Short mmCIF file of C-alpha atoms and ligand atoms in Angstrom, two decimals:
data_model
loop_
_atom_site.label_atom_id
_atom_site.label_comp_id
_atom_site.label_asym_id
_atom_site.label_seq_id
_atom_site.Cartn_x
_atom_site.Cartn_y
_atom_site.Cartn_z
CA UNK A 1 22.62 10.79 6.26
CA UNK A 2 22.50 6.87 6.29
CA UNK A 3 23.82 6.73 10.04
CA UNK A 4 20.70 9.46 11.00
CA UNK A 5 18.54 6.02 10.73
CA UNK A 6 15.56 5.76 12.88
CA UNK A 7 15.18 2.11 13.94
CA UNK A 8 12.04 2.50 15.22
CA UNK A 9 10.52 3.32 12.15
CA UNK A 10 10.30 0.64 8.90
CA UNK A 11 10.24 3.44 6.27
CA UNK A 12 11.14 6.97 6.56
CA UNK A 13 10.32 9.87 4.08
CA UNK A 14 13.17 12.82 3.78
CA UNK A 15 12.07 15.64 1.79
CA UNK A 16 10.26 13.81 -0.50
CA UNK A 17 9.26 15.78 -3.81
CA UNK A 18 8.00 14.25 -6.84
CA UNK A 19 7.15 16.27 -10.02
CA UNK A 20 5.69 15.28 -13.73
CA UNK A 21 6.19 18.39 -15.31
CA UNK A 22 9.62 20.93 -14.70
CA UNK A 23 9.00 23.63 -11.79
CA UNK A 24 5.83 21.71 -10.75
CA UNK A 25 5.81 19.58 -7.56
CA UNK A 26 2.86 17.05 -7.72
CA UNK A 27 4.54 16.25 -3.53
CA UNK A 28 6.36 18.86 -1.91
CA UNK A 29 9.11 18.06 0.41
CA UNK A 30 7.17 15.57 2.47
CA UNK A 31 8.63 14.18 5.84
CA UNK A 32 7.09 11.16 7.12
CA UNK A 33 8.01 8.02 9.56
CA UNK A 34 6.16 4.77 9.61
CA UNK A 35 6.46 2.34 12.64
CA UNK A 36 6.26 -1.57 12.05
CA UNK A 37 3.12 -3.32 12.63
CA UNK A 38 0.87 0.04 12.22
CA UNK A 39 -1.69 1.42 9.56
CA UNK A 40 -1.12 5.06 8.24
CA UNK A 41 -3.87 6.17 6.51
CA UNK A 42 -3.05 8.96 3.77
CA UNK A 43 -6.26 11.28 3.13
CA UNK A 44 -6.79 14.44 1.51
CA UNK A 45 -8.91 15.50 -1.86
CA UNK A 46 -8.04 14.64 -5.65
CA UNK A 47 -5.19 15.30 -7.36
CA UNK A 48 -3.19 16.34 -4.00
CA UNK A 49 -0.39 13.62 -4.28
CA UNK A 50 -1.32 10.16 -2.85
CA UNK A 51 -1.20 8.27 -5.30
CA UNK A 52 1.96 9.29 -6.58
CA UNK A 53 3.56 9.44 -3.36
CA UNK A 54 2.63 6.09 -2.55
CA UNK A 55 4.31 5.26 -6.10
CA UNK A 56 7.12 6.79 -5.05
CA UNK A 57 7.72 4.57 -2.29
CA UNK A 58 8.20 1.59 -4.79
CA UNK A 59 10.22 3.12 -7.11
CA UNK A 60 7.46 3.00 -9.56
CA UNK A 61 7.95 6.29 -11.30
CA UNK A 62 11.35 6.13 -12.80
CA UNK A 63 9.59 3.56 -15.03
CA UNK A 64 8.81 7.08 -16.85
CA UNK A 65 11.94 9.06 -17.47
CA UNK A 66 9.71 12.61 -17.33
CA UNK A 67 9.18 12.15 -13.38
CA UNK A 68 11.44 13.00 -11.29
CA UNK A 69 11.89 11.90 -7.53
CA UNK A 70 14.05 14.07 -5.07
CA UNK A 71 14.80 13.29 -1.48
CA UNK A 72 15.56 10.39 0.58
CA UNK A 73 13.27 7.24 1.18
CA UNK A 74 14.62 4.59 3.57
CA UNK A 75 13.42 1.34 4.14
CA UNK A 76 14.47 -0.26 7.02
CA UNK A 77 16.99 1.86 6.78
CA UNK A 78 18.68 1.64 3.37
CA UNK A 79 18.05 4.34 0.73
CA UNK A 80 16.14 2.43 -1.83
CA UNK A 81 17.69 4.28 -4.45
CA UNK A 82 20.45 2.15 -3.79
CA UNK A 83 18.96 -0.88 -3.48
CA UNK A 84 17.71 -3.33 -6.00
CA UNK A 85 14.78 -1.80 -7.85
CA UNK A 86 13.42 -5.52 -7.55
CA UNK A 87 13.98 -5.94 -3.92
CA UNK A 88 12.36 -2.54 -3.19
CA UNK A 89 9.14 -4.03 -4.93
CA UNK A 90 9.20 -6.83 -2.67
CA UNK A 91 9.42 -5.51 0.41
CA UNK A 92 6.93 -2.78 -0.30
CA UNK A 93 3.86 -4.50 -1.98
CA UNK A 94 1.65 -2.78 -3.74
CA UNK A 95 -1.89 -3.05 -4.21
CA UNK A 96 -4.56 -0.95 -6.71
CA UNK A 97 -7.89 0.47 -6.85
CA UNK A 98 -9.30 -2.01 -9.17
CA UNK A 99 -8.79 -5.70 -8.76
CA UNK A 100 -6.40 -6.53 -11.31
CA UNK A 101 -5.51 -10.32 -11.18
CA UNK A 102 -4.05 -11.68 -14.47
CA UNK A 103 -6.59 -12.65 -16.61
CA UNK A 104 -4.77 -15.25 -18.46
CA UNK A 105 -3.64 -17.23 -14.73
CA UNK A 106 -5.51 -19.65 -12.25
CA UNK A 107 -6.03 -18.18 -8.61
CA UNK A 108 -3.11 -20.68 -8.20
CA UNK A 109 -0.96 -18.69 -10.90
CA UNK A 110 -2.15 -15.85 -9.83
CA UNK A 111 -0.84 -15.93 -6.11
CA UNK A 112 2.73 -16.69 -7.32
CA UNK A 113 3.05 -14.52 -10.46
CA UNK A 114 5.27 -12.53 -8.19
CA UNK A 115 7.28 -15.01 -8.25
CA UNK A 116 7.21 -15.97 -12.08
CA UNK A 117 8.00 -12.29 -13.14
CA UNK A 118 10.94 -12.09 -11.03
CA UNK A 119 12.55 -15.49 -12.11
CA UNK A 120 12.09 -17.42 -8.61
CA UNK A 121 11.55 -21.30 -9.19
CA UNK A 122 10.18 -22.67 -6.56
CA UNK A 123 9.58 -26.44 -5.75
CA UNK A 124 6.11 -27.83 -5.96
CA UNK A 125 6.03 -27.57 -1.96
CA UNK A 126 7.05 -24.60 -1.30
CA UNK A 127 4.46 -23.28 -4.23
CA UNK A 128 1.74 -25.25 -2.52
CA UNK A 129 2.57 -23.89 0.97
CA UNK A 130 2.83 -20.08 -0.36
CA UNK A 131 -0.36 -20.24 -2.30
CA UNK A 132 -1.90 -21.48 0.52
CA UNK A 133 -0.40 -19.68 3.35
CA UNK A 134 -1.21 -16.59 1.01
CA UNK A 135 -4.56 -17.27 0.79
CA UNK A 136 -5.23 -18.18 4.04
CA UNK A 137 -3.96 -14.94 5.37
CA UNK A 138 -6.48 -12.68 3.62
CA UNK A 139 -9.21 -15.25 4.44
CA UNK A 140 -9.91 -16.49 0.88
CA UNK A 141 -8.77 -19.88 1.26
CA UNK A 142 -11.37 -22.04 2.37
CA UNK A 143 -13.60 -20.24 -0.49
CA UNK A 144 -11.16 -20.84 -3.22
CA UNK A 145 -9.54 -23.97 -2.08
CA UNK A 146 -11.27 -26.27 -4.24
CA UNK A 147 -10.74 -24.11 -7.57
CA UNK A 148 -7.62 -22.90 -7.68
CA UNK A 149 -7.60 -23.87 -11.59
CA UNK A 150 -10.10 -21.65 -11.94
CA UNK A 151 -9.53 -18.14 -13.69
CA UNK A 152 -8.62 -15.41 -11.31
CA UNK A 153 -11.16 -13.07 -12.86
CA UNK A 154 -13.92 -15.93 -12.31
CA UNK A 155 -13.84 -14.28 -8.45
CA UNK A 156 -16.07 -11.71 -7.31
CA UNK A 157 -14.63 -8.70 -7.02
CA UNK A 158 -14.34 -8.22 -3.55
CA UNK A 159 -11.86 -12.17 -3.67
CA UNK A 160 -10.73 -10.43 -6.31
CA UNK A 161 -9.09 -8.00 -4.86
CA UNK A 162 -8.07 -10.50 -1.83
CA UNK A 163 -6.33 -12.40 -4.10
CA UNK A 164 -4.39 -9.55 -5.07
CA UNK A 165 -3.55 -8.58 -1.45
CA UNK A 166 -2.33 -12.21 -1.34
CA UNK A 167 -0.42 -11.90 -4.48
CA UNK A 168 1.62 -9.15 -2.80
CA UNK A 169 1.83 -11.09 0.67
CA UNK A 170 2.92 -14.08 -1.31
CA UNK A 171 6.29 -12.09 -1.95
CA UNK A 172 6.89 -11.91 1.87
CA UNK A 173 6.93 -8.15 2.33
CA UNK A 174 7.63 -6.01 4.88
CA UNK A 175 5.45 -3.34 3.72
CA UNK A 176 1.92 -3.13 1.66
CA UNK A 177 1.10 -0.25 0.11
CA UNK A 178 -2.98 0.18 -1.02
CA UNK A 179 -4.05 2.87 -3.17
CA UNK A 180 -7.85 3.25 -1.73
CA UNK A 181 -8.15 -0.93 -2.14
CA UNK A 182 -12.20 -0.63 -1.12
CA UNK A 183 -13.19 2.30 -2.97
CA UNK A 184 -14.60 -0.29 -6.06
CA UNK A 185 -15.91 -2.92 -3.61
CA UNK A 186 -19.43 -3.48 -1.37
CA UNK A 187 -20.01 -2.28 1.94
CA UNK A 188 -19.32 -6.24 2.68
CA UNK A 189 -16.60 -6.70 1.06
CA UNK A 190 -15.18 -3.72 2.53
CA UNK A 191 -15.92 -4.95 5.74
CA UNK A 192 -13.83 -8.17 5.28
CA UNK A 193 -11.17 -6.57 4.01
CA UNK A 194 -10.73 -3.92 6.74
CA UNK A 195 -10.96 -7.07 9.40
CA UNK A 196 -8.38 -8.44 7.15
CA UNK A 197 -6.41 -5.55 7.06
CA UNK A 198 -6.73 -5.10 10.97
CA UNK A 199 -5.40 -8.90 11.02
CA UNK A 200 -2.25 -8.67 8.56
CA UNK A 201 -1.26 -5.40 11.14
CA UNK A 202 0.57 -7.82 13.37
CA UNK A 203 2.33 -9.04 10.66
CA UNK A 204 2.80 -5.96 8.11
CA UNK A 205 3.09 -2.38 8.03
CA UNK A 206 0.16 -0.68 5.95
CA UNK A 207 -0.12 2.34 4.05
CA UNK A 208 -3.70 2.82 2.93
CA UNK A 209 -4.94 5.77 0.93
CA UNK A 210 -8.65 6.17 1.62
CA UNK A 211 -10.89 8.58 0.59
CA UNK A 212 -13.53 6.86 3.45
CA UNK A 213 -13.06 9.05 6.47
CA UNK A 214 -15.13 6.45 8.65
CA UNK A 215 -12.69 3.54 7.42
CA UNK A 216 -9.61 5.48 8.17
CA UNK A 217 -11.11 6.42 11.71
CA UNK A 218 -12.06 2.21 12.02
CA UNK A 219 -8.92 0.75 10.74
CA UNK A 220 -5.83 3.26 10.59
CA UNK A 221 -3.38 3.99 13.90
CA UNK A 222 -2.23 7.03 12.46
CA UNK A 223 -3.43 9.45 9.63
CA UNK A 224 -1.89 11.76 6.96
CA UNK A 225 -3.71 14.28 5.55
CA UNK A 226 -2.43 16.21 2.28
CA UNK A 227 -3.41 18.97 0.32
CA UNK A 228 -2.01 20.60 -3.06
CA UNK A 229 1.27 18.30 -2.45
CA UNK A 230 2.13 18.91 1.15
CA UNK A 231 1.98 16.81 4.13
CA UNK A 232 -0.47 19.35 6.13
CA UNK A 233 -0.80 16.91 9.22
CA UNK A 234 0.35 13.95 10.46
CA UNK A 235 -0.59 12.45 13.85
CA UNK A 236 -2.43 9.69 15.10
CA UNK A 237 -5.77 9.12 13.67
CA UNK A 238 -7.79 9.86 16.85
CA UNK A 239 -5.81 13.08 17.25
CA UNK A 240 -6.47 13.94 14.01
CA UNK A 241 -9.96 13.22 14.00
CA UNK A 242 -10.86 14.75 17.65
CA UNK A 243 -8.60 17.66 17.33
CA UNK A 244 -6.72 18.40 14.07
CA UNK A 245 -3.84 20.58 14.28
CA UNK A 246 -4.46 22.50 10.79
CA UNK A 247 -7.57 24.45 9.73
CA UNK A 248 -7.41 22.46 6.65
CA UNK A 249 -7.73 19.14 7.96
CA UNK A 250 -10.48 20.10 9.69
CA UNK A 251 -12.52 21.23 7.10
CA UNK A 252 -11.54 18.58 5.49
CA UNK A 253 -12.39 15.85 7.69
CA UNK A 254 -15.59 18.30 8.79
CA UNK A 255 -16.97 17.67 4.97
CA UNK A 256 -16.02 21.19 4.56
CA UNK A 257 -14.20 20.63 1.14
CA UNK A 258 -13.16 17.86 -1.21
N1 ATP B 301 1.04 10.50 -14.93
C1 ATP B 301 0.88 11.80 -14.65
N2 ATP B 301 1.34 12.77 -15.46
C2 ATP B 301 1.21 14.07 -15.15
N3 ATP B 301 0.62 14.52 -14.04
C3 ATP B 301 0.13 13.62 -13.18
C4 ATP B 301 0.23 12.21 -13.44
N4 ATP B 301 -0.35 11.54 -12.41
C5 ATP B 301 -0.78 12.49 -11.56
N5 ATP B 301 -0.48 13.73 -12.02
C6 ATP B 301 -0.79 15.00 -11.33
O1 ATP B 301 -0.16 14.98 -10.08
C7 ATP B 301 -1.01 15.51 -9.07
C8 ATP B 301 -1.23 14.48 -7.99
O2 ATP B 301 -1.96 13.39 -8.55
P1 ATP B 301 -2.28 12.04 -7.74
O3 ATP B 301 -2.82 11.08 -8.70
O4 ATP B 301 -1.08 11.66 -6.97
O5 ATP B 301 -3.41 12.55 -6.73
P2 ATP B 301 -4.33 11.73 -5.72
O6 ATP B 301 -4.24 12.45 -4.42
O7 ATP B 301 -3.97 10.30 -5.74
O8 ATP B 301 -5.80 11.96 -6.31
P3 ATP B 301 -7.09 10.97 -6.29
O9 ATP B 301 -7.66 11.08 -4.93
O10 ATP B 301 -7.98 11.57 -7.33
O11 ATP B 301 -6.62 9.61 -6.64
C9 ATP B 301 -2.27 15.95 -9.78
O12 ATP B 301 -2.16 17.31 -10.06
C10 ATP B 301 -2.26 15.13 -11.05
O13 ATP B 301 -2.91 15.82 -12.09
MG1 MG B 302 -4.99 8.57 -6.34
#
């Protein structure tokens, strides 16, 4: 299977199936390809598998021996259930929901605990250059700049959840994964953070669950929509949203259900 690698694509999904409890698949057998410097958007209403495929993607859920994760996931084409668990984290960020800086660090701290939990020292420099580079790159720095001793959790929560974005960045990945990053936030801080987003695309590769139709339609290149597990329809967002393939993404997207 390795040499069936498409290069175009940063991360590809093979029959992807996840399941918490035996005989019961919380993601069915999705197939999915994600092209560098896009934004995928991954819809569809509660409980029909985002989250935990996006989990998936970082290895996240064989921290619980109970789930089980069948099929292949390649990034940049290695199966990253052969690579380093660690490495795998790196290169596919992850950001939550809810803001969740450490309490205990400075903004400072906060940007490099990345770095702290996975043993990397680091010389003063190149700390100084990554905190700020970080910072800089989801437009927090000139707000923070002059506080970085300051508690994390002194932020609002919309530079809150900026710093976190940099916290991943701050790693280098390849890939950031966001698990519906506005959905606590202000319509302004959403706004920044979409511009943000739209911004890091040159850069990154973004998978964003969203529950907001209208951001996915503002920010995302191409959508996924889901439902009970399965990957119903996959396209690019303005195909999706002009003229979805499946009756169910229409309703859907139409307001119809969920
Ligand atoms: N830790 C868990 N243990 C057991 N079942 C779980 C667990 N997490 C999720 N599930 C189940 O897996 C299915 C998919 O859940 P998931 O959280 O991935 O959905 P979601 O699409 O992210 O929903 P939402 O939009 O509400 O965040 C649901 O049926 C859910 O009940
Ligand atoms: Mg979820």
């Amino acid at each position: 299977m390795e040499n069936s690698i498409n290069i175009d694509s940063i991360l590809e999904l093979k029959d992807v199936s996840v399941s918490y409890t035996p005989g019961k698949l919380a993601v069915n057998e999705v197939n999915a390809y994600f092209k560098p410097q896009t934004i995928t958007a991954i819809m569809g209403p509660s409980g029909c598998g985002k989250s935990t495929l996006l989990r998936a993607i970082n290895r996240m859920h064989e921290l619980y021996p109970d789930i089980v994760t069948t099929g292949e996931i390649l990034l940049k084409g290695q199966n990253i259930f052969k690579m380093n668990p660690m490495k795998v984290r790196r290169l596919a960020g992850m950001v939550f929901q809810r803001a969740n800086p450490f309490p205990t660090m400075s903004i400072y701290g906060n940007v490099l605990a990345g770095y702290k939990l996975n043993n990397i020292s680091l010389s003063k420099t190149e700390k100084d250059e990554i905190v700020e580079h970080s910072l800089r790159s989801v437009n927090l720095w000139e707000e923070v700049k002059d506080s970085l001793n300051k508690k994390g959790t002194f932020l609002s929560g919309g530079q809150q959840q900026r710093l976190c974005i940099a916290r991943a960045l701050a790693l280098k990945p390849e890939l950031l994964l966001m698990d519906e990053p506005t959905s606590a936030l202000d319509p302004i801080s959403t706004a920044r953070i979409e511009e943000m987003l739209v911004e890091l695309k040159d850069q990154y590769t973004i998978i964003i669950v969203t529950h907001n139709m209208s951001q996915a339609a503002r920010i995302s290149d191409n959508s996924m929509f889901m439902y009970l597990g399965e990957l119903v329809e996959f396209g690019t967002t303005k195909q999706m949203f002009t003229k979805p393939k499946d009756k169910r993404t229409e309703d859907y997207l139409t307001g119809a259900f969920g």
